[in-house]
Amino acid sequence: QWKWLLERSKQLAVVLEKPDLWEDPVFAGNVSREQGELMGKIKSVNQFEQQLMEHIDMLRLAREEGDNELETESMRALADMRRDAKEKELNALLSGDNDVYPCFIEVQAGAGGVESMDWAAMVMNMYRSWAQRRGYRVTVIEEIPGELAGIKVCLFYFFIASHHPIQSVHHLMHN
């Protein structure tokens, strides 16, 4: 997406320089708004890269000089940056045109009996917990419990990005 982001920003800059742009104020406003959003994203990535390089240099210096405190601080900062990068990556993946719409997720136990139903319950709880931790409201529409454990089916709704169905069968392995 980075190359596309830079290319799109260049295209919008050319459009914004046209003298007749404001003859259509709605179009001009949309272009200006999109350019502002893109520039904000580009600035954020550039700042992140600069901070990363600074922390790497600090870590290198700490190791050269044997400064354990500075090394620990640098490692902690890099770990925090890694978490931030993962969060930004997720936000980038969930930033498509349709990702502002509500989402229905259905979890079904496949072939495999009690283990499959148990696994389906774990998957349902993972999705539900993930959404709730991020502040989304989760509403269970339908839940059919398994005979002995887990669930047969659970359908729930939350306001988040579109999700694609997982097309695989999961098995719990017991030793």
mmCIF file of C-alpha atoms in Angstrom:
data_model
loop_
_atom_site.group_PDB
_atom_site.id
_atom_site.type_symbol
_atom_site.label_atom_id
_atom_site.label_comp_id
_atom_site.label_asym_id
_atom_site.label_seq_id
_atom_site.Cartn_x
_atom_site.Cartn_y
_atom_site.Cartn_z
ATOM 1 C CA GLN A 1 0.000 0.000 0.000
ATOM 2 C CA TRP A 2 2.924 2.343 0.581
ATOM 3 C CA LYS A 3 3.728 2.724 -3.135
ATOM 4 C CA TRP A 4 0.070 3.277 -3.916
ATOM 5 C CA LEU A 5 -0.169 5.864 -1.117
ATOM 6 C CA LEU A 6 2.785 7.862 -2.477
ATOM 7 C CA GLU A 7 1.548 7.629 -6.070
ATOM 8 C CA ARG A 8 -1.991 8.663 -5.135
ATOM 9 C CA SER A 9 -0.635 11.607 -3.148
ATOM 10 C CA LYS A 10 1.323 12.781 -6.216
ATOM 11 C CA GLN A 11 -1.771 12.448 -8.411
ATOM 12 C CA LEU A 12 -3.868 14.471 -5.985
ATOM 13 C CA ALA A 13 -1.171 17.160 -5.729
ATOM 14 C CA VAL A 14 -1.349 17.597 -9.516
ATOM 15 C CA VAL A 15 -5.149 17.878 -9.386
ATOM 16 C CA LEU A 16 -4.964 20.402 -6.529
ATOM 17 C CA GLU A 17 -2.672 22.652 -8.602
ATOM 18 C CA LYS A 18 -5.188 22.984 -11.448
ATOM 19 C CA PRO A 19 -6.532 26.548 -11.654
ATOM 20 C CA ASP A 20 -10.114 25.451 -12.420
ATOM 21 C CA LEU A 21 -10.308 23.011 -9.483
ATOM 22 C CA TRP A 22 -12.676 25.120 -7.388
ATOM 23 C CA GLU A 23 -15.248 25.437 -10.180
ATOM 24 C CA ASP A 24 -16.654 22.238 -8.668
ATOM 25 C CA PRO A 25 -16.437 22.887 -4.894
ATOM 26 C CA VAL A 26 -17.688 19.416 -3.905
ATOM 27 C CA PHE A 27 -15.047 17.684 -6.015
ATOM 28 C CA ALA A 28 -12.353 20.104 -4.825
ATOM 29 C CA GLY A 29 -13.307 19.503 -1.203
ATOM 30 C CA ASN A 30 -13.178 15.733 -1.659
ATOM 31 C CA VAL A 31 -9.768 15.897 -3.340
ATOM 32 C CA SER A 32 -8.434 18.245 -0.681
ATOM 33 C CA ARG A 33 -9.752 16.058 2.129
ATOM 34 C CA GLU A 34 -8.294 12.884 0.604
ATOM 35 C CA GLN A 35 -4.923 14.590 0.092
ATOM 36 C CA GLY A 36 -4.936 15.728 3.730
ATOM 37 C CA GLU A 37 -5.650 12.195 4.945
ATOM 38 C CA LEU A 38 -2.918 10.728 2.747
ATOM 39 C CA MET A 39 -0.384 13.325 3.861
ATOM 40 C CA GLY A 40 -1.223 12.548 7.486
ATOM 41 C CA LYS A 41 -0.587 8.839 6.880
ATOM 42 C CA ILE A 42 2.666 9.520 5.038
ATOM 43 C CA LYS A 43 3.857 11.823 7.825
ATOM 44 C CA SER A 44 2.983 9.208 10.441
ATOM 45 C CA VAL A 45 4.955 6.485 8.639
ATOM 46 C CA ASN A 46 7.951 8.782 8.142
ATOM 47 C CA GLN A 47 7.940 9.736 11.838
ATOM 48 C CA PHE A 48 7.687 6.081 12.804
ATOM 49 C CA GLU A 49 10.651 5.231 10.577
ATOM 50 C CA GLN A 50 12.706 8.065 12.074
ATOM 51 C CA GLN A 51 11.926 6.945 15.639
ATOM 52 C CA LEU A 52 12.796 3.359 14.733
ATOM 53 C CA MET A 53 16.188 4.379 13.370
ATOM 54 C CA GLU A 54 16.876 6.490 16.478
ATOM 55 C CA HIS A 55 16.074 3.590 18.813
ATOM 56 C CA ILE A 56 18.189 1.189 16.775
ATOM 57 C CA ASP A 57 21.103 3.642 16.947
ATOM 58 C CA MET A 58 20.602 4.016 20.711
ATOM 59 C CA LEU A 59 20.597 0.240 21.118
ATOM 60 C CA ARG A 60 23.770 -0.090 19.060
ATOM 61 C CA LEU A 61 25.449 2.637 21.144
ATOM 62 C CA ALA A 62 24.315 1.050 24.416
ATOM 63 C CA ARG A 63 25.788 -2.301 23.398
ATOM 64 C CA GLU A 64 29.060 -0.726 22.266
ATOM 65 C CA GLU A 65 29.434 1.115 25.573
ATOM 66 C CA GLY A 66 28.069 -1.685 27.748
ATOM 67 C CA ASP A 67 25.250 0.507 29.106
ATOM 68 C CA ASN A 68 22.693 -2.071 30.298
ATOM 69 C CA GLU A 69 20.167 0.550 31.405
ATOM 70 C CA LEU A 70 20.147 2.281 28.014
ATOM 71 C CA GLU A 71 19.985 -1.110 26.285
ATOM 72 C CA THR A 72 16.953 -2.134 28.359
ATOM 73 C CA GLU A 73 15.261 1.205 27.686
ATOM 74 C CA SER A 74 15.939 0.909 23.945
ATOM 75 C CA MET A 75 14.648 -2.668 23.828
ATOM 76 C CA ARG A 76 11.482 -1.608 25.658
ATOM 77 C CA ALA A 77 10.961 1.270 23.214
ATOM 78 C CA LEU A 78 11.453 -1.069 20.246
ATOM 79 C CA ALA A 79 8.960 -3.561 21.711
ATOM 80 C CA ASP A 80 6.426 -0.731 22.128
ATOM 81 C CA MET A 81 7.028 0.341 18.543
ATOM 82 C CA ARG A 82 6.482 -3.227 17.366
ATOM 83 C CA ARG A 83 3.100 -3.311 19.129
ATOM 84 C CA ASP A 84 2.212 0.041 17.558
ATOM 85 C CA ALA A 85 3.244 -1.250 14.130
ATOM 86 C CA LYS A 86 1.018 -4.322 14.516
ATOM 87 C CA GLU A 87 -1.909 -2.089 15.486
ATOM 88 C CA LYS A 88 -1.272 0.227 12.528
ATOM 89 C CA GLU A 89 -1.042 -2.769 10.218
ATOM 90 C CA LEU A 90 -4.416 -3.995 11.437
ATOM 91 C CA ASN A 91 -5.916 -0.529 11.004
ATOM 92 C CA ALA A 92 -4.527 -0.392 7.464
ATOM 93 C CA LEU A 93 -6.088 -3.757 6.658
ATOM 94 C CA LEU A 94 -9.419 -2.592 8.068
ATOM 95 C CA SER A 95 -9.585 0.711 6.230
ATOM 96 C CA GLY A 96 -11.309 -0.183 2.987
ATOM 97 C CA ASP A 97 -14.407 1.487 1.589
ATOM 98 C CA ASN A 98 -16.768 -1.075 3.137
ATOM 99 C CA ASP A 99 -15.001 -1.380 6.475
ATOM 100 C CA VAL A 100 -17.176 1.214 8.188
ATOM 101 C CA TYR A 101 -20.229 -1.037 7.950
ATOM 102 C CA PRO A 102 -21.443 -3.443 10.643
ATOM 103 C CA CYS A 103 -20.397 -7.050 10.486
ATOM 104 C CA PHE A 104 -22.064 -10.393 11.086
ATOM 105 C CA ILE A 105 -19.844 -13.316 12.026
ATOM 106 C CA GLU A 106 -21.084 -16.871 12.129
ATOM 107 C CA VAL A 107 -19.013 -19.573 13.774
ATOM 108 C CA GLN A 108 -20.037 -23.169 13.053
ATOM 109 C CA ALA A 109 -18.629 -26.371 14.437
ATOM 110 C CA GLY A 110 -17.575 -28.591 11.570
ATOM 111 C CA ALA A 111 -17.062 -32.321 11.457
ATOM 112 C CA GLY A 112 -15.364 -33.581 14.579
ATOM 113 C CA GLY A 113 -17.964 -33.904 17.301
ATOM 114 C CA VAL A 114 -17.355 -32.500 20.776
ATOM 115 C CA GLU A 115 -13.822 -31.321 19.955
ATOM 116 C CA SER A 116 -15.132 -29.358 16.975
ATOM 117 C CA MET A 117 -17.873 -27.755 19.083
ATOM 118 C CA ASP A 118 -15.354 -26.913 21.791
ATOM 119 C CA TRP A 119 -13.050 -25.334 19.205
ATOM 120 C CA ALA A 120 -15.944 -23.339 17.705
ATOM 121 C CA ALA A 121 -16.691 -21.928 21.181
ATOM 122 C CA MET A 122 -13.052 -20.878 21.558
ATOM 123 C CA VAL A 123 -13.051 -19.185 18.142
ATOM 124 C CA MET A 124 -16.304 -17.393 18.994
ATOM 125 C CA ASN A 125 -14.832 -16.164 22.287
ATOM 126 C CA MET A 126 -11.658 -14.974 20.534
ATOM 127 C CA TYR A 127 -13.628 -12.888 18.026
ATOM 128 C CA ARG A 128 -15.943 -11.544 20.713
ATOM 129 C CA SER A 129 -13.077 -10.633 23.068
ATOM 130 C CA TRP A 130 -11.111 -9.022 20.252
ATOM 131 C CA ALA A 131 -14.030 -6.791 19.312
ATOM 132 C CA GLN A 132 -14.880 -5.860 22.906
ATOM 133 C CA ARG A 133 -11.266 -4.976 23.747
ATOM 134 C CA ARG A 134 -11.350 -2.485 20.898
ATOM 135 C CA GLY A 135 -14.569 -0.898 22.091
ATOM 136 C CA TYR A 136 -17.009 -2.477 19.654
ATOM 137 C CA ARG A 137 -20.431 -3.560 20.774
ATOM 138 C CA VAL A 138 -21.076 -7.245 20.285
ATOM 139 C CA THR A 139 -24.594 -8.651 20.088
ATOM 140 C CA VAL A 140 -25.221 -12.394 19.980
ATOM 141 C CA ILE A 141 -28.058 -13.018 17.531
ATOM 142 C CA GLU A 142 -28.219 -16.811 17.815
ATOM 143 C CA GLU A 143 -26.260 -19.377 19.784
ATOM 144 C CA ILE A 144 -26.891 -23.121 19.700
ATOM 145 C CA PRO A 145 -24.915 -24.925 22.394
ATOM 146 C CA GLY A 146 -23.326 -28.317 21.775
ATOM 147 C CA GLU A 147 -24.741 -31.418 23.452
ATOM 148 C CA LEU A 148 -21.764 -31.922 25.783
ATOM 149 C CA ALA A 149 -19.544 -28.864 25.347
ATOM 150 C CA GLY A 150 -18.941 -25.856 23.146
ATOM 151 C CA ILE A 151 -21.327 -24.589 20.498
ATOM 152 C CA LYS A 152 -22.827 -25.888 17.290
ATOM 153 C CA VAL A 153 -23.467 -22.424 15.841
ATOM 154 C CA CYS A 154 -23.126 -18.847 16.992
ATOM 155 C CA LEU A 155 -24.096 -15.779 14.985
ATOM 156 C CA PHE A 156 -23.082 -12.401 16.343
ATOM 157 C CA TYR A 157 -22.993 -8.840 15.131
ATOM 158 C CA PHE A 158 -20.549 -6.032 15.729
ATOM 159 C CA PHE A 159 -19.596 -2.736 14.183
ATOM 160 C CA ILE A 160 -16.212 -3.337 12.565
ATOM 161 C CA ALA A 161 -14.671 -4.199 9.210
ATOM 162 C CA SER A 162 -15.933 -6.792 6.795
ATOM 163 C CA HIS A 163 -14.594 -10.249 7.561
ATOM 164 C CA HIS A 164 -14.065 -13.027 5.112
ATOM 165 C CA PRO A 165 -15.199 -16.496 6.151
ATOM 166 C CA ILE A 166 -12.516 -18.899 7.288
ATOM 167 C CA GLN A 167 -12.753 -21.849 4.932
ATOM 168 C CA SER A 168 -10.995 -24.509 6.958
ATOM 169 C CA VAL A 169 -11.704 -27.182 9.527
ATOM 170 C CA HIS A 170 -9.808 -26.948 12.810
ATOM 171 C CA HIS A 171 -9.119 -29.914 15.057
ATOM 172 C CA LEU A 172 -8.060 -30.004 18.687
ATOM 173 C CA MET A 173 -5.315 -32.531 19.276
ATOM 174 C CA HIS A 174 -5.273 -34.421 22.575
ATOM 175 C CA ASN A 175 -2.234 -36.379 23.738
#
